[in-house]
PDB file of C-alpha atoms in Angstrom:
ATOM      1  CA  ALA A   1       0.000   0.000   0.000  1.00 70.00           C
ATOM      2  CA  GLN A   2       1.098   3.542  -0.631  1.00 80.00           C
ATOM      3  CA  SER A   3       2.221   5.350   2.489  1.00 88.00           C
ATOM      4  CA  VAL A   4       4.407   8.104   3.845  1.00 93.00           C
ATOM      5  CA  THR A   5       6.195   7.835   7.181  1.00 94.00           C
ATOM      6  CA  GLN A   6       7.626  10.687   9.172  1.00 96.00           C
ATOM      7  CA  PRO A   7       9.293   8.911  12.082  1.00 95.00           C
ATOM      8  CA  ASP A   8       9.820  11.993  14.242  1.00 94.00           C
ATOM      9  CA  ILE A   9       6.669  13.481  15.728  1.00 93.00           C
ATOM     10  CA  HIS A  10       8.533  16.267  17.513  1.00 95.00           C
ATOM     11  CA  ILE A  11      11.987  17.723  16.993  1.00 97.00           C
ATOM     12  CA  THR A  12      13.651  20.464  19.018  1.00 97.00           C
ATOM     13  CA  VAL A  13      16.723  22.301  17.793  1.00 97.00           C
ATOM     14  CA  SER A  14      18.559  25.418  18.860  1.00 97.00           C
ATOM     15  CA  GLU A  15      18.479  28.466  16.658  1.00 97.00           C
ATOM     16  CA  GLY A  16      21.432  28.358  14.281  1.00 97.00           C
ATOM     17  CA  ALA A  17      21.735  24.592  14.432  1.00 97.00           C
ATOM     18  CA  SER A  18      21.284  22.377  11.411  1.00 97.00           C
ATOM     19  CA  LEU A  19      18.082  20.466  10.815  1.00 97.00           C
ATOM     20  CA  GLU A  20      17.097  17.245   9.126  1.00 97.00           C
ATOM     21  CA  LEU A  21      13.526  15.987   9.013  1.00 98.00           C
ATOM     22  CA  ARG A  22      13.031  12.430   7.862  1.00 98.00           C
ATOM     23  CA  CYS A  23      10.530  11.146   5.353  1.00 97.00           C
ATOM     24  CA  ASN A  24      10.185   7.629   4.002  1.00 96.00           C
ATOM     25  CA  TYR A  25       7.663   6.562   1.443  1.00 93.00           C
ATOM     26  CA  SER A  26       6.232   3.394   0.031  1.00 90.00           C
ATOM     27  CA  TYR A  27       5.091   3.651  -3.557  1.00 83.00           C
ATOM     28  CA  GLY A  28       5.353   1.243  -6.459  1.00 76.00           C
ATOM     29  CA  ALA A  29       6.294   3.703  -9.163  1.00 76.00           C
ATOM     30  CA  THR A  30       8.527   6.746  -9.290  1.00 76.00           C
ATOM     31  CA  PRO A  31       6.821   9.188  -6.946  1.00 83.00           C
ATOM     32  CA  TYR A  32       6.402  12.892  -7.003  1.00 89.00           C
ATOM     33  CA  LEU A  33       7.554  14.151  -3.618  1.00 93.00           C
ATOM     34  CA  PHE A  34       6.736  17.283  -1.696  1.00 94.00           C
ATOM     35  CA  TRP A  35       7.420  19.042   1.561  1.00 96.00           C
ATOM     36  CA  TYR A  36       4.887  21.456   3.012  1.00 95.00           C
ATOM     37  CA  VAL A  37       5.085  23.678   6.074  1.00 96.00           C
ATOM     38  CA  GLN A  38       2.156  24.658   8.255  1.00 92.00           C
ATOM     39  CA  SER A  39       2.642  27.551  10.632  1.00 88.00           C
ATOM     40  CA  PRO A  40       0.216  27.963  13.537  1.00 80.00           C
ATOM     41  CA  GLY A  41      -3.191  29.036  12.271  1.00 73.00           C
ATOM     42  CA  GLN A  42      -2.015  29.008   8.666  1.00 77.00           C
ATOM     43  CA  GLY A  43      -2.658  26.839   5.660  1.00 81.00           C
ATOM     44  CA  LEU A  44      -0.008  24.638   4.145  1.00 90.00           C
ATOM     45  CA  GLN A  45       2.740  26.244   2.113  1.00 92.00           C
ATOM     46  CA  LEU A  46       4.790  24.347  -0.449  1.00 92.00           C
ATOM     47  CA  LEU A  47       8.487  24.328   0.484  1.00 95.00           C
ATOM     48  CA  LEU A  48       9.851  22.249  -2.362  1.00 94.00           C
ATOM     49  CA  LYS A  49       9.066  19.443  -4.756  1.00 92.00           C
ATOM     50  CA  TYR A  50      10.773  16.629  -6.628  1.00 92.00           C
ATOM     51  CA  PHE A  51       9.477  15.349  -9.931  1.00 87.00           C
ATOM     52  CA  SER A  52      12.584  14.036 -11.702  1.00 84.00           C
ATOM     53  CA  GLY A  53      16.172  14.923 -12.527  1.00 87.00           C
ATOM     54  CA  ASP A  54      18.599  16.230  -9.940  1.00 89.00           C
ATOM     55  CA  THR A  55      17.918  14.414  -6.697  1.00 91.00           C
ATOM     56  CA  LEU A  56      18.902  17.414  -4.565  1.00 96.00           C
ATOM     57  CA  VAL A  57      16.205  20.039  -4.767  1.00 95.00           C
ATOM     58  CA  GLN A  58      16.240  23.538  -3.397  1.00 96.00           C
ATOM     59  CA  GLY A  59      13.194  25.182  -1.949  1.00 96.00           C
ATOM     60  CA  ILE A  60      12.091  28.373  -0.321  1.00 95.00           C
ATOM     61  CA  LYS A  61      13.324  29.706   3.005  1.00 94.00           C
ATOM     62  CA  GLY A  62      16.722  28.029   2.617  1.00 96.00           C
ATOM     63  CA  PHE A  63      15.400  24.457   2.709  1.00 97.00           C
ATOM     64  CA  GLU A  64      16.609  21.607   0.557  1.00 97.00           C
ATOM     65  CA  ALA A  65      15.712  17.951   0.242  1.00 98.00           C
ATOM     66  CA  GLU A  66      17.401  14.926  -1.256  1.00 96.00           C
ATOM     67  CA  PHE A  67      15.621  12.085  -2.999  1.00 94.00           C
ATOM     68  CA  LYS A  68      17.270   8.723  -2.375  1.00 94.00           C
ATOM     69  CA  ARG A  69      15.545   6.000  -4.346  1.00 91.00           C
ATOM     70  CA  SER A  70      17.539   3.194  -2.727  1.00 92.00           C
ATOM     71  CA  GLN A  71      16.363   4.279   0.708  1.00 93.00           C
ATOM     72  CA  SER A  72      12.873   5.404  -0.343  1.00 93.00           C
ATOM     73  CA  SER A  73      13.587   8.640   1.442  1.00 95.00           C
ATOM     74  CA  PHE A  74      13.125  12.346   0.851  1.00 97.00           C
ATOM     75  CA  ASN A  75      14.646  14.071   3.878  1.00 98.00           C
ATOM     76  CA  LEU A  76      14.357  17.805   4.401  1.00 98.00           C
ATOM     77  CA  ARG A  77      17.381  19.775   5.525  1.00 98.00           C
ATOM     78  CA  LYS A  78      18.348  23.278   6.504  1.00 98.00           C
ATOM     79  CA  PRO A  79      21.896  24.269   7.485  1.00 97.00           C
ATOM     80  CA  SER A  80      20.942  26.930  10.033  1.00 97.00           C
ATOM     81  CA  VAL A  81      17.510  27.090  11.618  1.00 97.00           C
ATOM     82  CA  HIS A  82      15.787  30.384  12.436  1.00 96.00           C
ATOM     83  CA  TRP A  83      13.232  30.862  15.193  1.00 95.00           C
ATOM     84  CA  SER A  84      10.628  31.564  12.512  1.00 94.00           C
ATOM     85  CA  ASP A  85      11.037  28.010  11.200  1.00 96.00           C
ATOM     86  CA  ALA A  86       9.088  26.660  14.148  1.00 96.00           C
ATOM     87  CA  ALA A  87       6.092  24.994  12.531  1.00 96.00           C
ATOM     88  CA  GLU A  88       4.764  21.624  11.456  1.00 94.00           C
ATOM     89  CA  TYR A  89       6.272  19.999   8.415  1.00 97.00           C
ATOM     90  CA  PHE A  90       4.518  17.509   6.188  1.00 95.00           C
ATOM     91  CA  CYS A  91       6.006  15.215   3.606  1.00 96.00           C
ATOM     92  CA  ALA A  92       3.732  14.053   0.787  1.00 93.00           C
ATOM     93  CA  VAL A  93       3.778  11.671  -2.130  1.00 91.00           C
ATOM     94  CA  GLY A  94       1.869  12.525  -5.274  1.00 86.00           C
ATOM     95  CA  THR A  95       0.568   9.414  -6.934  1.00 77.00           C
ATOM     96  CA  THR A  96       1.443   9.241 -10.616  1.00 68.00           C
ATOM     97  CA  SER A  97      -0.964   6.554 -11.759  1.00 66.00           C
ATOM     98  CA  GLY A  98      -4.709   6.333 -11.579  1.00 62.00           C
ATOM     99  CA  THR A  99      -6.500   9.226  -9.976  1.00 64.00           C
ATOM    100  CA  TYR A 100      -3.956  11.768  -8.930  1.00 70.00           C
ATOM    101  CA  LYS A 101      -3.846  12.658  -5.239  1.00 76.00           C
ATOM    102  CA  TYR A 102      -1.479  13.284  -2.382  1.00 84.00           C
ATOM    103  CA  ILE A 103      -0.674  10.946   0.459  1.00 88.00           C
ATOM    104  CA  PHE A 104       0.565  12.877   3.463  1.00 91.00           C
ATOM    105  CA  GLY A 105       2.733  11.843   6.359  1.00 93.00           C
ATOM    106  CA  THR A 106       1.556  12.582   9.881  1.00 91.00           C
ATOM    107  CA  GLY A 107       3.875  15.548  10.229  1.00 94.00           C
ATOM    108  CA  THR A 108       6.853  16.598  12.323  1.00 96.00           C
ATOM    109  CA  ARG A 109       6.456  19.486  14.729  1.00 95.00           C
ATOM    110  CA  LEU A 110       9.610  21.591  14.954  1.00 97.00           C
ATOM    111  CA  LYS A 111      10.416  23.630  18.012  1.00 97.00           C
ATOM    112  CA  VAL A 112      13.276  26.121  17.894  1.00 97.00           C
ATOM    113  CA  LEU A 113      15.066  27.179  21.065  1.00 96.00           C
ATOM    114  CA  ALA A 114      16.441  30.698  21.268  1.00 89.00           C
TER     115      ALA A 114
ATOM    116  CA  GLY B   1      -3.204  37.146  -6.994  1.00 58.00           C
ATOM    117  CA  ALA B   2      -5.844  35.804  -4.671  1.00 81.00           C
ATOM    118  CA  GLY B   3      -5.191  32.467  -3.065  1.00 91.00           C
ATOM    119  CA  VAL B   4      -7.585  29.719  -2.089  1.00 94.00           C
ATOM    120  CA  SER B   5     -10.202  31.003   0.282  1.00 94.00           C
ATOM    121  CA  GLN B   6     -12.451  29.069   2.638  1.00 96.00           C
ATOM    122  CA  SER B   7     -15.454  30.029   4.669  1.00 96.00           C
ATOM    123  CA  PRO B   8     -16.308  30.103   7.417  1.00 96.00           C
ATOM    124  CA  SER B   9     -12.951  30.137   9.160  1.00 94.00           C
ATOM    125  CA  ASN B  10     -14.535  28.689  12.271  1.00 96.00           C
ATOM    126  CA  LYS B  11     -17.772  26.813  12.755  1.00 97.00           C
ATOM    127  CA  VAL B  12     -19.245  25.539  15.982  1.00 98.00           C
ATOM    128  CA  THR B  13     -22.272  23.308  15.620  1.00 97.00           C
ATOM    129  CA  GLU B  14     -24.344  21.006  17.738  1.00 97.00           C
ATOM    130  CA  LYS B  15     -24.200  17.267  17.272  1.00 97.00           C
ATOM    131  CA  GLY B  16     -26.766  16.157  14.723  1.00 97.00           C
ATOM    132  CA  LYS B  17     -26.865  19.413  12.757  1.00 97.00           C
ATOM    133  CA  ASP B  18     -25.806  19.720   9.123  1.00 98.00           C
ATOM    134  CA  VAL B  19     -22.933  21.988   8.088  1.00 98.00           C
ATOM    135  CA  GLU B  20     -21.717  23.372   4.786  1.00 98.00           C
ATOM    136  CA  LEU B  21     -18.133  24.407   4.210  1.00 98.00           C
ATOM    137  CA  ARG B  22     -17.152  26.487   1.218  1.00 97.00           C
ATOM    138  CA  CYS B  23     -13.998  26.639  -0.866  1.00 97.00           C
ATOM    139  CA  ASP B  24     -13.118  29.191  -3.538  1.00 96.00           C
ATOM    140  CA  PRO B  25     -10.162  27.897  -5.547  1.00 95.00           C
ATOM    141  CA  ILE B  26      -7.637  30.003  -7.373  1.00 94.00           C
ATOM    142  CA  SER B  27      -9.074  31.189 -10.660  1.00 92.00           C
ATOM    143  CA  GLY B  28      -8.071  28.896 -13.519  1.00 89.00           C
ATOM    144  CA  HIS B  29      -7.243  25.941 -11.299  1.00 91.00           C
ATOM    145  CA  THR B  30      -8.927  22.847 -12.633  1.00 89.00           C
ATOM    146  CA  ALA B  31      -8.317  20.472  -9.747  1.00 90.00           C
ATOM    147  CA  LEU B  32      -9.759  20.852  -6.267  1.00 93.00           C
ATOM    148  CA  TYR B  33      -9.193  18.721  -3.168  1.00 93.00           C
ATOM    149  CA  TRP B  34     -10.711  18.456   0.275  1.00 96.00           C
ATOM    150  CA  TYR B  35      -8.751  17.148   3.243  1.00 95.00           C
ATOM    151  CA  ARG B  36      -9.501  16.645   6.905  1.00 96.00           C
ATOM    152  CA  GLN B  37      -6.919  17.312   9.585  1.00 92.00           C
ATOM    153  CA  ARG B  38      -7.747  16.077  13.046  1.00 91.00           C
ATOM    154  CA  LEU B  39      -5.917  17.558  15.991  1.00 85.00           C
ATOM    155  CA  GLY B  40      -2.311  16.379  16.038  1.00 77.00           C
ATOM    156  CA  GLN B  41      -2.689  14.290  12.912  1.00 81.00           C
ATOM    157  CA  GLY B  42      -1.773  14.511   9.275  1.00 82.00           C
ATOM    158  CA  LEU B  43      -3.997  15.339   6.378  1.00 89.00           C
ATOM    159  CA  GLU B  44      -6.618  12.820   5.382  1.00 90.00           C
ATOM    160  CA  PHE B  45      -7.741  12.922   1.757  1.00 90.00           C
ATOM    161  CA  LEU B  46     -11.499  13.234   1.342  1.00 94.00           C
ATOM    162  CA  ILE B  47     -12.399  14.014  -2.265  1.00 93.00           C
ATOM    163  CA  TYR B  48     -10.858  15.231  -5.514  1.00 90.00           C
ATOM    164  CA  PHE B  49     -12.442  17.105  -8.422  1.00 91.00           C
ATOM    165  CA  GLN B  50     -10.704  17.431 -11.779  1.00 87.00           C
ATOM    166  CA  GLY B  51     -12.455  19.528 -14.398  1.00 83.00           C
ATOM    167  CA  ASN B  52     -15.625  17.872 -15.622  1.00 83.00           C
ATOM    168  CA  SER B  53     -14.513  14.343 -14.724  1.00 85.00           C
ATOM    169  CA  ALA B  54     -16.329  12.290 -12.132  1.00 87.00           C
ATOM    170  CA  PRO B  55     -14.926  13.149  -8.698  1.00 90.00           C
ATOM    171  CA  ASP B  56     -12.804  10.719  -6.734  1.00 89.00           C
ATOM    172  CA  LYS B  57     -14.820  10.239  -3.563  1.00 91.00           C
ATOM    173  CA  SER B  58     -12.738   7.380  -2.219  1.00 89.00           C
ATOM    174  CA  GLY B  59     -11.675   9.275   0.904  1.00 90.00           C
ATOM    175  CA  LEU B  60     -15.101  10.253   2.180  1.00 95.00           C
ATOM    176  CA  PRO B  61     -15.445   8.532   5.571  1.00 94.00           C
ATOM    177  CA  SER B  62     -19.186   7.946   5.483  1.00 95.00           C
ATOM    178  CA  ASP B  63     -22.312   8.738   3.518  1.00 95.00           C
ATOM    179  CA  ARG B  64     -22.888  11.705   5.813  1.00 97.00           C
ATOM    180  CA  PHE B  65     -20.155  13.462   3.845  1.00 97.00           C
ATOM    181  CA  SER B  66     -20.716  14.836   0.364  1.00 97.00           C
ATOM    182  CA  ALA B  67     -19.187  17.499  -1.831  1.00 96.00           C
ATOM    183  CA  GLU B  68     -20.112  19.364  -4.939  1.00 95.00           C
ATOM    184  CA  ARG B  69     -18.268  21.587  -7.326  1.00 94.00           C
ATOM    185  CA  THR B  70     -19.744  23.922  -9.908  1.00 85.00           C
ATOM    186  CA  GLY B  71     -17.608  23.614 -13.022  1.00 81.00           C
ATOM    187  CA  GLU B  72     -14.107  24.764 -12.133  1.00 80.00           C
ATOM    188  CA  SER B  73     -15.365  27.111  -9.482  1.00 89.00           C
ATOM    189  CA  VAL B  74     -16.633  26.998  -5.938  1.00 95.00           C
ATOM    190  CA  SER B  75     -16.926  23.764  -4.008  1.00 97.00           C
ATOM    191  CA  THR B  76     -19.000  22.969  -0.947  1.00 97.00           C
ATOM    192  CA  LEU B  77     -18.393  20.146   1.491  1.00 98.00           C
ATOM    193  CA  THR B  78     -21.509  19.101   3.366  1.00 98.00           C
ATOM    194  CA  ILE B  79     -21.545  17.056   6.525  1.00 98.00           C
ATOM    195  CA  GLN B  80     -24.951  15.812   7.584  1.00 98.00           C
ATOM    196  CA  ARG B  81     -25.935  14.828  11.122  1.00 98.00           C
ATOM    197  CA  THR B  82     -22.571  15.929  12.487  1.00 98.00           C
ATOM    198  CA  GLN B  83     -20.857  13.826  15.116  1.00 97.00           C
ATOM    199  CA  GLN B  84     -18.189  14.826  17.605  1.00 96.00           C
ATOM    200  CA  GLU B  85     -15.578  12.849  15.689  1.00 95.00           C
ATOM    201  CA  ASP B  86     -16.166  15.196  12.754  1.00 97.00           C
ATOM    202  CA  SER B  87     -14.431  17.956  14.717  1.00 97.00           C
ATOM    203  CA  ALA B  88     -11.336  18.835  12.695  1.00 97.00           C
ATOM    204  CA  VAL B  89      -9.856  21.415  10.374  1.00 95.00           C
ATOM    205  CA  TYR B  90     -11.113  20.960   6.835  1.00 97.00           C
ATOM    206  CA  LEU B  91      -8.617  22.087   4.236  1.00 95.00           C
ATOM    207  CA  CYS B  92      -9.235  22.792   0.595  1.00 95.00           C
ATOM    208  CA  ALA B  93      -6.549  22.908  -2.080  1.00 94.00           C
ATOM    209  CA  SER B  94      -6.507  23.624  -5.779  1.00 93.00           C
ATOM    210  CA  SER B  95      -4.074  22.858  -8.587  1.00 90.00           C
ATOM    211  CA  PRO B  96      -3.469  24.461 -11.964  1.00 87.00           C
ATOM    212  CA  PRO B  97      -3.647  22.537 -15.242  1.00 82.00           C
ATOM    213  CA  GLY B  98      -0.648  21.477 -17.249  1.00 72.00           C
ATOM    214  CA  LYS B  99       2.821  20.807 -15.869  1.00 60.00           C
ATOM    215  CA  LYS B 100       2.111  22.347 -12.508  1.00 61.00           C
ATOM    216  CA  THR B 101      -0.916  20.201 -11.878  1.00 65.00           C
ATOM    217  CA  TYR B 102       0.904  18.366  -9.120  1.00 75.00           C
ATOM    218  CA  GLU B 103       1.375  21.504  -7.057  1.00 83.00           C
ATOM    219  CA  GLN B 104      -1.404  22.025  -4.567  1.00 88.00           C
ATOM    220  CA  TYR B 105      -2.222  25.410  -3.113  1.00 91.00           C
ATOM    221  CA  PHE B 106      -3.998  25.257   0.207  1.00 93.00           C
ATOM    222  CA  GLY B 107      -6.557  27.491   1.797  1.00 93.00           C
ATOM    223  CA  PRO B 108      -6.406  28.467   5.478  1.00 92.00           C
ATOM    224  CA  GLY B 109      -8.982  25.859   6.445  1.00 94.00           C
ATOM    225  CA  THR B 110     -12.263  25.775   8.312  1.00 96.00           C
ATOM    226  CA  ARG B 111     -12.085  24.701  11.927  1.00 95.00           C
ATOM    227  CA  LEU B 112     -15.196  22.687  12.730  1.00 98.00           C
ATOM    228  CA  THR B 113     -16.137  22.011  16.314  1.00 97.00           C
ATOM    229  CA  VAL B 114     -19.069  19.714  17.043  1.00 97.00           C
ATOM    230  CA  THR B 115     -20.403  20.040  20.568  1.00 96.00           C
TER     231      THR B 115
END
């Protein structure tokens, strides 16, 4: 079955520290992969996406993610976290066969310490 | 330009009442999605509209849930005989046609509380 796993429910980092949020997926074909961020009281904002080509993708707000087919992973990274990055982050797979839709992970809530 | 809008932003209703939630997608976006987000959980797909094709209703949790869309315009999600477990944030998203059809743009959501 198609699924997305975000193993870390909560992560706490200090401001200025590096960040990596994990995402693993299960999907039979080549997936389309996305990371979204949801700030308190806000809708979801697209951070970055992977469709094909270069496996390291750059997004907004200084985020990047790397697609690793062998590990079925699409981890999100940022070299230096800012206090404003505190939010919930969702990884999603876009199905590429049949009716198109997203499958979301359960999210990782990021807390940033000053 | 204007993003996806949803109304109301908050809705409190009594158990057993019907509610209607509205979504205005971005103009020109052919695809529209509804999701449910329960407290502390991820997004749960409910229904997907694409142009004039038959909607994908595979995510609707029960027959109390239904949704309509007028052409490529407004959509309404209706929940009949609301139950407390329906309390959640209901998110709407739309996608443009063509190469960017896989990018979803989300509205701010409607927070539904069933008392």
